PDB file of C-alpha atoms in Angstrom:
ATOM      1  CA  UNK A   1     221.391 159.974 223.402  1.00 51.00           C
ATOM      2  CA  UNK A   2     220.216 157.946 220.380  1.00 48.00           C
ATOM      3  CA  UNK A   3     216.602 158.038 221.582  1.00 48.00           C
ATOM      4  CA  UNK A   4     216.806 161.773 222.185  1.00 48.00           C
ATOM      5  CA  UNK A   5     218.216 162.422 218.703  1.00 51.00           C
ATOM      6  CA  UNK A   6     215.577 160.146 217.165  1.00 48.00           C
ATOM      7  CA  UNK A   7     212.839 162.010 218.996  1.00 52.00           C
ATOM      8  CA  UNK A   8     214.218 165.356 217.815  1.00 50.00           C
ATOM      9  CA  UNK A   9     214.427 164.072 214.241  1.00 52.00           C
ATOM     10  CA  UNK A  10     210.842 162.800 214.276  1.00 51.00           C
ATOM     11  CA  UNK A  11     209.589 166.068 215.735  1.00 50.00           C
ATOM     12  CA  UNK A  12     211.603 168.059 213.229  1.00 50.00           C
ATOM     13  CA  UNK A  13     210.234 166.174 210.240  1.00 55.00           C
ATOM     14  CA  UNK A  14     206.659 166.740 211.384  1.00 52.00           C
ATOM     15  CA  UNK A  15     207.154 170.467 211.866  1.00 81.00           C
ATOM     16  CA  UNK A  16     205.107 173.303 210.517  1.00 91.00           C
ATOM     17  CA  UNK A  17     207.285 175.904 208.822  1.00 96.00           C
ATOM     18  CA  UNK A  18     205.973 179.443 208.487  1.00 96.00           C
ATOM     19  CA  UNK A  19     207.148 180.887 205.177  1.00 96.00           C
ATOM     20  CA  UNK A  20     206.700 184.553 204.292  1.00 95.00           C
ATOM     21  CA  UNK A  21     206.807 185.486 200.613  1.00 93.00           C
ATOM     22  CA  UNK A  22     205.671 188.483 198.510  1.00 87.00           C
ATOM     23  CA  UNK A  23     202.396 187.756 196.663  1.00 81.00           C
ATOM     24  CA  UNK A  24     203.701 188.123 193.109  1.00 77.00           C
ATOM     25  CA  UNK A  25     206.757 186.040 193.986  1.00 81.00           C
ATOM     26  CA  UNK A  26     204.601 183.252 195.366  1.00 81.00           C
ATOM     27  CA  UNK A  27     202.519 183.042 192.217  1.00 78.00           C
ATOM     28  CA  UNK A  28     205.708 182.787 190.137  1.00 77.00           C
ATOM     29  CA  UNK A  29     207.534 180.016 191.998  1.00 81.00           C
ATOM     30  CA  UNK A  30     205.277 178.161 194.442  1.00 86.00           C
ATOM     31  CA  UNK A  31     203.506 175.998 191.819  1.00 87.00           C
ATOM     32  CA  UNK A  32     206.868 174.426 190.978  1.00 87.00           C
ATOM     33  CA  UNK A  33     208.496 174.608 194.406  1.00 92.00           C
ATOM     34  CA  UNK A  34     205.781 173.062 196.576  1.00 93.00           C
ATOM     35  CA  UNK A  35     205.535 169.675 194.800  1.00 94.00           C
ATOM     36  CA  UNK A  36     209.328 169.282 194.834  1.00 94.00           C
ATOM     37  CA  UNK A  37     209.497 170.096 198.519  1.00 95.00           C
ATOM     38  CA  UNK A  38     206.564 167.857 199.431  1.00 94.00           C
ATOM     39  CA  UNK A  39     208.288 164.914 197.745  1.00 94.00           C
ATOM     40  CA  UNK A  40     211.320 165.398 199.999  1.00 93.00           C
ATOM     41  CA  UNK A  41     209.482 166.293 203.221  1.00 94.00           C
ATOM     42  CA  UNK A  42     205.993 164.784 202.964  1.00 93.00           C
ATOM     43  CA  UNK A  43     205.237 165.182 206.676  1.00 92.00           C
ATOM     44  CA  UNK A  44     206.183 168.858 206.948  1.00 95.00           C
ATOM     45  CA  UNK A  45     203.397 171.421 206.741  1.00 94.00           C
ATOM     46  CA  UNK A  46     204.238 174.688 205.003  1.00 95.00           C
ATOM     47  CA  UNK A  47     202.183 177.646 206.197  1.00 95.00           C
ATOM     48  CA  UNK A  48     202.593 180.227 203.423  1.00 94.00           C
ATOM     49  CA  UNK A  49     202.012 183.855 204.436  1.00 95.00           C
ATOM     50  CA  UNK A  50     201.901 186.339 201.569  1.00 92.00           C
ATOM     51  CA  UNK A  51     202.840 189.908 202.468  1.00 89.00           C
ATOM     52  CA  UNK A  52     204.783 192.807 201.046  1.00 83.00           C
ATOM     53  CA  UNK A  53     208.513 192.220 201.323  1.00 82.00           C
ATOM     54  CA  UNK A  54     208.918 195.211 203.649  1.00 78.00           C
ATOM     55  CA  UNK A  55     206.674 193.527 206.232  1.00 89.00           C
ATOM     56  CA  UNK A  56     208.212 190.064 205.995  1.00 92.00           C
ATOM     57  CA  UNK A  57     211.517 190.855 207.702  1.00 91.00           C
ATOM     58  CA  UNK A  58     209.651 192.702 210.459  1.00 91.00           C
ATOM     59  CA  UNK A  59     207.489 189.617 211.058  1.00 95.00           C
ATOM     60  CA  UNK A  60     210.587 187.411 210.992  1.00 95.00           C
ATOM     61  CA  UNK A  61     212.268 189.583 213.628  1.00 93.00           C
ATOM     62  CA  UNK A  62     209.151 189.282 215.831  1.00 94.00           C
ATOM     63  CA  UNK A  63     209.177 185.487 215.589  1.00 94.00           C
ATOM     64  CA  UNK A  64     206.041 185.321 213.442  1.00 95.00           C
ATOM     65  CA  UNK A  65     207.890 183.596 210.595  1.00 96.00           C
ATOM     66  CA  UNK A  66     210.559 180.928 210.303  1.00 97.00           C
ATOM     67  CA  UNK A  67     211.755 181.934 206.824  1.00 97.00           C
ATOM     68  CA  UNK A  68     211.208 185.149 204.882  1.00 96.00           C
ATOM     69  CA  UNK A  69     211.771 185.143 201.135  1.00 94.00           C
ATOM     70  CA  UNK A  70     212.702 188.724 200.381  1.00 91.00           C
ATOM     71  CA  UNK A  71     215.311 190.949 198.768  1.00 87.00           C
ATOM     72  CA  UNK A  72     218.806 191.887 199.861  1.00 86.00           C
ATOM     73  CA  UNK A  73     219.957 195.337 198.730  1.00 84.00           C
ATOM     74  CA  UNK A  74     222.563 197.805 199.910  1.00 77.00           C
ATOM     75  CA  UNK A  75     219.704 199.914 201.322  1.00 68.00           C
ATOM     76  CA  UNK A  76     218.634 197.413 204.001  1.00 74.00           C
ATOM     77  CA  UNK A  77     219.661 196.538 207.554  1.00 79.00           C
ATOM     78  CA  UNK A  78     220.036 192.776 207.918  1.00 86.00           C
ATOM     79  CA  UNK A  79     222.216 192.410 211.035  1.00 89.00           C
ATOM     80  CA  UNK A  80     219.547 190.350 212.862  1.00 90.00           C
ATOM     81  CA  UNK A  81     219.257 187.780 210.091  1.00 94.00           C
ATOM     82  CA  UNK A  82     221.154 185.023 208.356  1.00 93.00           C
ATOM     83  CA  UNK A  83     220.891 185.540 204.610  1.00 93.00           C
ATOM     84  CA  UNK A  84     220.871 182.649 202.143  1.00 94.00           C
ATOM     85  CA  UNK A  85     221.301 184.119 198.641  1.00 93.00           C
ATOM     86  CA  UNK A  86     219.091 182.559 195.988  1.00 92.00           C
ATOM     87  CA  UNK A  87     219.693 184.568 192.835  1.00 90.00           C
ATOM     88  CA  UNK A  88     221.010 187.876 191.552  1.00 90.00           C
ATOM     89  CA  UNK A  89     217.934 189.214 189.800  1.00 91.00           C
ATOM     90  CA  UNK A  90     217.843 192.145 187.373  1.00 93.00           C
ATOM     91  CA  UNK A  91     215.130 194.753 187.668  1.00 95.00           C
ATOM     92  CA  UNK A  92     213.854 195.288 184.137  1.00 95.00           C
ATOM     93  CA  UNK A  93     212.337 198.256 182.375  1.00 96.00           C
ATOM     94  CA  UNK A  94     209.066 197.195 180.741  1.00 95.00           C
ATOM     95  CA  UNK A  95     207.221 198.840 177.856  1.00 95.00           C
ATOM     96  CA  UNK A  96     204.745 197.734 175.225  1.00 94.00           C
ATOM     97  CA  UNK A  97     206.278 196.800 171.901  1.00 90.00           C
ATOM     98  CA  UNK A  98     204.271 199.442 170.009  1.00 91.00           C
ATOM     99  CA  UNK A  99     205.349 202.389 172.185  1.00 93.00           C
ATOM    100  CA  UNK A 100     206.383 205.355 169.955  1.00 92.00           C
ATOM    101  CA  UNK A 101     209.826 205.610 171.544  1.00 91.00           C
ATOM    102  CA  UNK A 102     210.489 201.912 170.945  1.00 88.00           C
ATOM    103  CA  UNK A 103     209.499 202.246 167.296  1.00 86.00           C
ATOM    104  CA  UNK A 104     212.032 205.100 166.936  1.00 84.00           C
ATOM    105  CA  UNK A 105     214.945 203.130 168.404  1.00 78.00           C
ATOM    106  CA  UNK A 106     217.808 202.394 165.994  1.00 69.00           C
ATOM    107  CA  UNK A 107     218.544 198.709 165.337  1.00 59.00           C
ATOM    108  CA  UNK A 108     221.671 198.859 167.496  1.00 53.00           C
ATOM    109  CA  UNK A 109     219.459 199.454 170.548  1.00 51.00           C
ATOM    110  CA  UNK A 110     218.182 195.909 170.244  1.00 47.00           C
ATOM    111  CA  UNK A 111     221.540 194.457 171.231  1.00 47.00           C
ATOM    112  CA  UNK A 112     221.842 190.855 169.978  1.00 40.00           C
ATOM    113  CA  UNK A 113     218.280 190.894 168.592  1.00 42.00           C
ATOM    114  CA  UNK A 114     217.702 191.649 164.913  1.00 42.00           C
ATOM    115  CA  UNK A 115     214.242 193.163 165.285  1.00 49.00           C
ATOM    116  CA  UNK A 116     211.722 194.193 167.930  1.00 51.00           C
ATOM    117  CA  UNK A 117     209.749 190.967 167.648  1.00 49.00           C
ATOM    118  CA  UNK A 118     212.791 189.193 169.082  1.00 51.00           C
ATOM    119  CA  UNK A 119     212.667 191.273 172.259  1.00 53.00           C
ATOM    120  CA  UNK A 120     209.536 189.531 173.483  1.00 52.00           C
ATOM    121  CA  UNK A 121     209.684 187.180 176.448  1.00 51.00           C
ATOM    122  CA  UNK A 122     209.303 183.858 174.550  1.00 51.00           C
ATOM    123  CA  UNK A 123     212.161 184.618 172.156  1.00 47.00           C
ATOM    124  CA  UNK A 124     214.542 185.907 174.832  1.00 47.00           C
ATOM    125  CA  UNK A 125     213.966 182.857 177.018  1.00 49.00           C
ATOM    126  CA  UNK A 126     214.022 180.223 174.249  1.00 46.00           C
ATOM    127  CA  UNK A 127     217.237 181.620 172.752  1.00 45.00           C
ATOM    128  CA  UNK A 128     218.796 182.296 176.200  1.00 50.00           C
ATOM    129  CA  UNK A 129     219.701 185.792 175.063  1.00 59.00           C
ATOM    130  CA  UNK A 130     220.681 188.575 177.442  1.00 77.00           C
ATOM    131  CA  UNK A 131     218.107 191.310 177.926  1.00 87.00           C
ATOM    132  CA  UNK A 132     218.890 194.361 175.753  1.00 88.00           C
ATOM    133  CA  UNK A 133     219.912 197.579 177.500  1.00 90.00           C
ATOM    134  CA  UNK A 134     218.075 200.927 177.559  1.00 92.00           C
ATOM    135  CA  UNK A 135     219.737 204.311 178.065  1.00 92.00           C
ATOM    136  CA  UNK A 136     217.784 206.017 180.865  1.00 94.00           C
ATOM    137  CA  UNK A 137     218.477 209.429 179.356  1.00 92.00           C
ATOM    138  CA  UNK A 138     216.075 208.550 176.535  1.00 92.00           C
ATOM    139  CA  UNK A 139     213.241 208.388 179.081  1.00 94.00           C
ATOM    140  CA  UNK A 140     213.416 211.905 180.534  1.00 93.00           C
ATOM    141  CA  UNK A 141     210.043 212.940 179.132  1.00 93.00           C
ATOM    142  CA  UNK A 142     208.231 209.613 179.362  1.00 95.00           C
ATOM    143  CA  UNK A 143     205.372 208.588 181.671  1.00 96.00           C
ATOM    144  CA  UNK A 144     205.876 205.861 184.285  1.00 97.00           C
ATOM    145  CA  UNK A 145     203.664 203.494 186.262  1.00 95.00           C
ATOM    146  CA  UNK A 146     205.588 202.951 189.489  1.00 94.00           C
ATOM    147  CA  UNK A 147     205.180 200.959 192.670  1.00 90.00           C
ATOM    148  CA  UNK A 148     203.867 202.780 195.730  1.00 88.00           C
ATOM    149  CA  UNK A 149     206.652 204.583 197.671  1.00 86.00           C
ATOM    150  CA  UNK A 150     207.905 202.836 200.791  1.00 81.00           C
ATOM    151  CA  UNK A 151     208.544 199.489 199.100  1.00 82.00           C
ATOM    152  CA  UNK A 152     211.970 198.140 198.172  1.00 85.00           C
ATOM    153  CA  UNK A 153     211.482 198.379 194.409  1.00 89.00           C
ATOM    154  CA  UNK A 154     210.593 202.120 194.357  1.00 90.00           C
ATOM    155  CA  UNK A 155     213.544 202.832 196.649  1.00 90.00           C
ATOM    156  CA  UNK A 156     215.834 201.358 194.022  1.00 93.00           C
ATOM    157  CA  UNK A 157     214.143 203.108 191.105  1.00 94.00           C
ATOM    158  CA  UNK A 158     214.144 206.470 192.926  1.00 94.00           C
ATOM    159  CA  UNK A 159     217.905 206.172 193.283  1.00 93.00           C
ATOM    160  CA  UNK A 160     218.157 205.287 189.591  1.00 95.00           C
ATOM    161  CA  UNK A 161     216.269 208.457 188.647  1.00 96.00           C
ATOM    162  CA  UNK A 162     218.441 210.491 191.019  1.00 95.00           C
ATOM    163  CA  UNK A 163     221.606 209.081 189.437  1.00 94.00           C
ATOM    164  CA  UNK A 164     220.348 210.274 186.064  1.00 94.00           C
ATOM    165  CA  UNK A 165     219.218 213.618 187.507  1.00 95.00           C
ATOM    166  CA  UNK A 166     215.563 213.562 186.522  1.00 94.00           C
ATOM    167  CA  UNK A 167     212.148 212.613 187.843  1.00 93.00           C
ATOM    168  CA  UNK A 168     209.364 211.354 185.569  1.00 92.00           C
ATOM    169  CA  UNK A 169     207.038 214.179 184.603  1.00 84.00           C
ATOM    170  CA  UNK A 170     203.989 211.895 184.731  1.00 89.00           C
ATOM    171  CA  UNK A 171     203.560 209.107 187.276  1.00 91.00           C
ATOM    172  CA  UNK A 172     200.864 206.776 188.540  1.00 92.00           C
ATOM    173  CA  UNK A 173     201.417 204.446 191.486  1.00 91.00           C
ATOM    174  CA  UNK A 174     200.112 200.990 192.337  1.00 89.00           C
ATOM    175  CA  UNK A 175     201.306 198.648 195.072  1.00 84.00           C
ATOM    176  CA  UNK A 176     201.388 195.593 192.794  1.00 84.00           C
ATOM    177  CA  UNK A 177     203.991 195.428 189.976  1.00 87.00           C
ATOM    178  CA  UNK A 178     201.635 193.150 188.026  1.00 87.00           C
ATOM    179  CA  UNK A 179     199.049 195.943 187.913  1.00 91.00           C
ATOM    180  CA  UNK A 180     201.704 198.330 186.614  1.00 92.00           C
ATOM    181  CA  UNK A 181     202.736 195.819 183.977  1.00 93.00           C
ATOM    182  CA  UNK A 182     199.175 195.350 182.741  1.00 93.00           C
ATOM    183  CA  UNK A 183     198.762 199.124 182.522  1.00 95.00           C
ATOM    184  CA  UNK A 184     201.962 199.339 180.471  1.00 95.00           C
ATOM    185  CA  UNK A 185     200.639 196.707 178.061  1.00 95.00           C
ATOM    186  CA  UNK A 186     197.734 198.989 177.073  1.00 95.00           C
ATOM    187  CA  UNK A 187     199.230 202.493 177.341  1.00 95.00           C
ATOM    188  CA  UNK A 188     202.299 204.567 176.506  1.00 94.00           C
ATOM    189  CA  UNK A 189     204.112 204.394 179.822  1.00 95.00           C
ATOM    190  CA  UNK A 190     207.029 202.470 181.282  1.00 97.00           C
ATOM    191  CA  UNK A 191     207.421 200.489 184.486  1.00 96.00           C
ATOM    192  CA  UNK A 192     209.991 198.395 186.346  1.00 96.00           C
ATOM    193  CA  UNK A 193     209.533 194.732 187.255  1.00 94.00           C
ATOM    194  CA  UNK A 194     211.739 191.955 188.641  1.00 91.00           C
ATOM    195  CA  UNK A 195     212.869 189.441 186.040  1.00 90.00           C
ATOM    196  CA  UNK A 196     210.707 186.756 187.671  1.00 85.00           C
ATOM    197  CA  UNK A 197     207.601 188.735 186.729  1.00 86.00           C
ATOM    198  CA  UNK A 198     208.838 189.314 183.174  1.00 88.00           C
ATOM    199  CA  UNK A 199     209.272 185.600 182.499  1.00 84.00           C
ATOM    200  CA  UNK A 200     206.169 184.442 184.332  1.00 79.00           C
ATOM    201  CA  UNK A 201     202.796 183.474 182.883  1.00 76.00           C
ATOM    202  CA  UNK A 202     201.442 186.733 184.346  1.00 77.00           C
ATOM    203  CA  UNK A 203     203.388 188.904 181.892  1.00 85.00           C
ATOM    204  CA  UNK A 204     201.500 190.262 178.857  1.00 89.00           C
ATOM    205  CA  UNK A 205     202.895 188.997 175.563  1.00 88.00           C
ATOM    206  CA  UNK A 206     203.142 192.444 173.936  1.00 91.00           C
ATOM    207  CA  UNK A 207     205.552 193.840 176.534  1.00 92.00           C
ATOM    208  CA  UNK A 208     209.313 193.946 175.979  1.00 91.00           C
ATOM    209  CA  UNK A 209     212.061 194.368 178.566  1.00 92.00           C
ATOM    210  CA  UNK A 210     215.401 196.105 178.989  1.00 93.00           C
ATOM    211  CA  UNK A 211     218.099 196.256 181.616  1.00 93.00           C
ATOM    212  CA  UNK A 212     218.886 199.746 182.901  1.00 95.00           C
ATOM    213  CA  UNK A 213     221.573 201.487 184.913  1.00 94.00           C
ATOM    214  CA  UNK A 214     225.334 201.233 185.244  1.00 91.00           C
ATOM    215  CA  UNK A 215     225.881 199.088 187.227  1.00 91.00           C
ATOM    216  CA  UNK A 216     222.741 197.241 186.210  1.00 93.00           C
ATOM    217  CA  UNK A 217     219.701 197.766 188.412  1.00 95.00           C
ATOM    218  CA  UNK A 218     219.209 194.562 190.396  1.00 94.00           C
ATOM    219  CA  UNK A 219     218.636 193.017 193.793  1.00 92.00           C
ATOM    220  CA  UNK A 220     219.480 189.695 195.413  1.00 91.00           C
ATOM    221  CA  UNK A 221     216.578 187.385 196.061  1.00 91.00           C
ATOM    222  CA  UNK A 222     217.317 185.636 199.351  1.00 93.00           C
ATOM    223  CA  UNK A 223     215.868 183.521 202.121  1.00 95.00           C
ATOM    224  CA  UNK A 224     216.277 185.024 205.590  1.00 96.00           C
ATOM    225  CA  UNK A 225     216.242 183.299 208.972  1.00 96.00           C
ATOM    226  CA  UNK A 226     216.525 184.874 212.396  1.00 94.00           C
ATOM    227  CA  UNK A 227     220.033 184.679 213.836  1.00 93.00           C
ATOM    228  CA  UNK A 228     218.750 183.710 217.265  1.00 90.00           C
ATOM    229  CA  UNK A 229     216.503 180.870 216.066  1.00 91.00           C
ATOM    230  CA  UNK A 230     217.609 177.338 215.102  1.00 92.00           C
ATOM    231  CA  UNK A 231     217.459 176.307 211.456  1.00 94.00           C
ATOM    232  CA  UNK A 232     215.936 172.816 211.215  1.00 93.00           C
ATOM    233  CA  UNK A 233     216.624 170.303 208.472  1.00 94.00           C
ATOM    234  CA  UNK A 234     213.226 170.897 206.808  1.00 94.00           C
ATOM    235  CA  UNK A 235     213.991 174.632 206.809  1.00 95.00           C
ATOM    236  CA  UNK A 236     217.352 173.968 205.186  1.00 95.00           C
ATOM    237  CA  UNK A 237     215.565 171.738 202.691  1.00 96.00           C
ATOM    238  CA  UNK A 238     213.115 174.494 201.766  1.00 96.00           C
ATOM    239  CA  UNK A 239     215.975 176.921 201.132  1.00 96.00           C
ATOM    240  CA  UNK A 240     217.800 174.376 198.972  1.00 95.00           C
ATOM    241  CA  UNK A 241     214.698 173.667 196.879  1.00 95.00           C
ATOM    242  CA  UNK A 242     214.108 177.408 196.514  1.00 94.00           C
ATOM    243  CA  UNK A 243     217.680 177.842 195.251  1.00 93.00           C
ATOM    244  CA  UNK A 244     217.236 174.970 192.807  1.00 91.00           C
ATOM    245  CA  UNK A 245     213.900 176.183 191.445  1.00 88.00           C
ATOM    246  CA  UNK A 246     215.212 179.696 190.881  1.00 81.00           C
ATOM    247  CA  UNK A 247     218.409 178.347 189.387  1.00 71.00           C
ATOM    248  CA  UNK A 248     216.309 176.559 186.769  1.00 64.00           C
ATOM    249  CA  UNK A 249     214.367 179.690 185.775  1.00 62.00           C
TER     250      UNK A 249
END
């Protein structure tokens, strides 16, 4: 029995783990996560597959992945998976600081911030302030850069618009939220991004962010494993490091 368990342990610690993660998410967290994981499991090979979140769970169900880093919402069907929550993440409204509507906002709209310069990413993060809140009804006649329909994020934002009984009069669509954010930084439109994008090095410095919705628009970042497949110790280790890295953000 001891020899069998030792053999299993040696095999396990020399595994290759296939990790599926959305592209923008990988660029935000992998530079910090991978060195920490490698220090704990130096003989485990991580095969990182970057795909849209909607495809990751499908690949996981087909046995093409061992772990999928994706989003848990009340719109999904997750009965085939074990979900390991990582973080409750707000979906933020993004707009450039010089947008005409922002310049017309009364001071009270800035929440705990005294002026618009304090709504920028560096100040919010350094002061550990909550994101200010935006009333969606103020945006009825504004233009939006939105993610391509069929993804999880636009499903959530479509429901938000429906709850407020309007659709943006002017829309452009891109599949990558980073592209939308860069467009917002140079034009008078709004977009929605996960908080991880807002605080990343990819975010333009002239963009400010607001929470929206009641309850607040959000999703749960999670690691998913297939119910019918064993979860090895290196897989558990990856999930734990993921939870730690996101907890530190």
